[in-house]
Amino acid sequence: MSSNQPPQAASAPVSGAGTPDARQLRAILITVSIALMAVIASVSGLNVAQTHLAVEWGASQTTVLWIINVHTLALAALLLPLGAIGDRWGRKPMLITGLIVFGAAGVVAGLAPSAAVMIGARVAAGVGAAMIMPITLAVITSTFPEEERGKAVGVWTGVAGGGGILGMFLSAFLVDVAGWRWLFVLPVALAVVALAMTLRSVPDSRERSTRSFDTVGAVVSAIAVMGLIFALQEGPERGWTDPVSLIGLAVGVVAAVVFVAWELHRRDAALLDVRLFRERGLAGGSITLLVAFGVQAGIAVVLFPFFQAVLGWSGLLSTVAMMPMAIMMMATSGLAPKTAAKIGARSTMTVGIALSALGLALMALFVSVDGGYLSILAGLLAMGLGMGLSMTPSTEAITGSLPRAKQGVASALNDVTREFGTALGVALLGALLAVGYRSAIDDRLGGIPRGTADTAREGIANAVEVAPSTGSHAQDLLHAARQSFVDGWQQAMWAGAAVMGVLLVYVALRGPKGSDLAPYGSCGTAGDRGFLEMSKREKRR
């Protein structure tokens, strides 16, 4: 078989049932949203219980961070391979298996007698989550008809974007009311409900291909993602010049280069045809999601210390304070498809990015110790509005760039982009905040004992903890630390606004056109047409 043959001749999606009616479509959307919410809640939940985990097992901060980060590491590394396997094996069986693995891992984690068992359970949960996340979106894009798909993707995007904050709120509530082990009740319960609804409501769909599975591409992609995410997680903790960080980065970069070369060699039989990144839809959607989720994650790194250390709020109240942004994001994600239909995908994304940049600028301009929460509320609302408008058409641009038979891979690429963005945002904006804080507090530590001053330089939480031991200097140290944190905040927010400004120019000039997102007759998606046109170009050569 010629490698230049259009992919549709070699593979085509099949389904065991006809087009679902409106009632079944609603049930499918609710099912995949609940499944996605289970994963999102599991990812964000343990962040509010770090101290409890350390006390429970006498664990070091490094061990606690591994308990949290190993889930993300397993999830990100396996998204592409398991998304591709789901396309071939069947999306419904993959979703069912993922929910079972994920739910069982959550039960083990909730009953874990040691940190080692907890880490193992978190790895298993990450594997299950990697089965679930890409399939939830793939079920939507392969099942919903054209006229309903945009709205369904908007709901999915809203859950993916705002669900993390909602999950943190519910997790903080459970920790305060019942204890940290109850954190796992929520994702396990959601997984059980989603499993029951999947068995009843979700139809199966899969790819039939005469080409062999790209095993080499799957393995190399997992190594590349694992190395890069590991480096981004360990760099801020160990230092960017630490050998462990450098080795992880080197492995990730080399594997990524090998992956691209191998996929170009495999061409139409590739796990992910990297030639499609020449198209505006895939490139623009991926870059937008990378930056958007990076900035969102970076903001969370900045906001929680502000609420807790500067304003003195509890963890629960801090998550409540994030809810306006999450609610705005979830609401506008549902409205984004209608907006894109009226003014175009590129214009919708441009407006959303502009509003996000405005939100960052408002927070940088008006944040203050005395102004408290009200000084950042307008910025949070603008951010939520902008994120909701930009993320839905970006997701549609990615999924619409690959054919129907590859929707598991398309959805996995969307999720990998989100994970990379999150890791980058936490690492970079967190580092900018830390540098800005240390630079600002150095000039405000006059008269503070040297040992105490050195502790205060490590971070605002350290300064708040050590302040009572300084006697008459306590209030001066607290004021210096809080004001220095705000100074660091402003640097991080301006940096985020600058990145958003660059993204705004890129999307305005090179963002996806309306035609990049539209289905094309019997081909099914813009990605199907893209593959056909690419094959024709290859034949002419």
PDB file of C-alpha atoms in Angstrom, residues 124 131 144 165 203 217 227 249 271 281 289 353 373 381 416 434 436 448 459:
ATOM      1  CA  ALA A 124      -2.126   3.950  38.995  1.00  0.00           C
ATOM      2  CA  MET A 131      -7.281   6.510  29.673  1.00  0.00           C
ATOM      3  CA  PHE A 144     -22.033  14.703  18.229  1.00  0.00           C
ATOM      4  CA  ILE A 165     -10.842  25.383  41.007  1.00  0.00           C
ATOM      5  CA  PRO A 203     -21.883   4.365  22.231  1.00  0.00           C
ATOM      6  CA  GLY A 217       6.237   6.632  18.369  1.00  0.00           C
ATOM      7  CA  GLY A 227      11.421  13.999  30.660  1.00  0.00           C
ATOM      8  CA  LEU A 249      15.525  18.150  30.351  1.00  0.00           C
ATOM      9  CA  LEU A 271       0.906   8.141  15.832  1.00  0.00           C
ATOM     10  CA  GLY A 281      -5.811  25.379  13.232  1.00  0.00           C
ATOM     11  CA  LEU A 289      -3.990  26.461  25.024  1.00  0.00           C
ATOM     12  CA  ILE A 353      -6.750  36.612  24.747  1.00  0.00           C
ATOM     13  CA  TYR A 373      -9.394  40.998  47.596  1.00  0.00           C
ATOM     14  CA  LEU A 381     -13.314  38.354  36.323  1.00  0.00           C
ATOM     15  CA  VAL A 416      -0.829  17.120  26.681  1.00  0.00           C
ATOM     16  CA  ALA A 434      10.183  34.241  43.985  1.00  0.00           C
ATOM     17  CA  GLY A 436      10.762  39.532  42.656  1.00  0.00           C
ATOM     18  CA  ILE A 448      16.052  42.251  61.519  1.00  0.00           C
ATOM     19  CA  GLY A 459       9.389  33.062  50.925  1.00  0.00           C
TER      20      GLY A 459
END
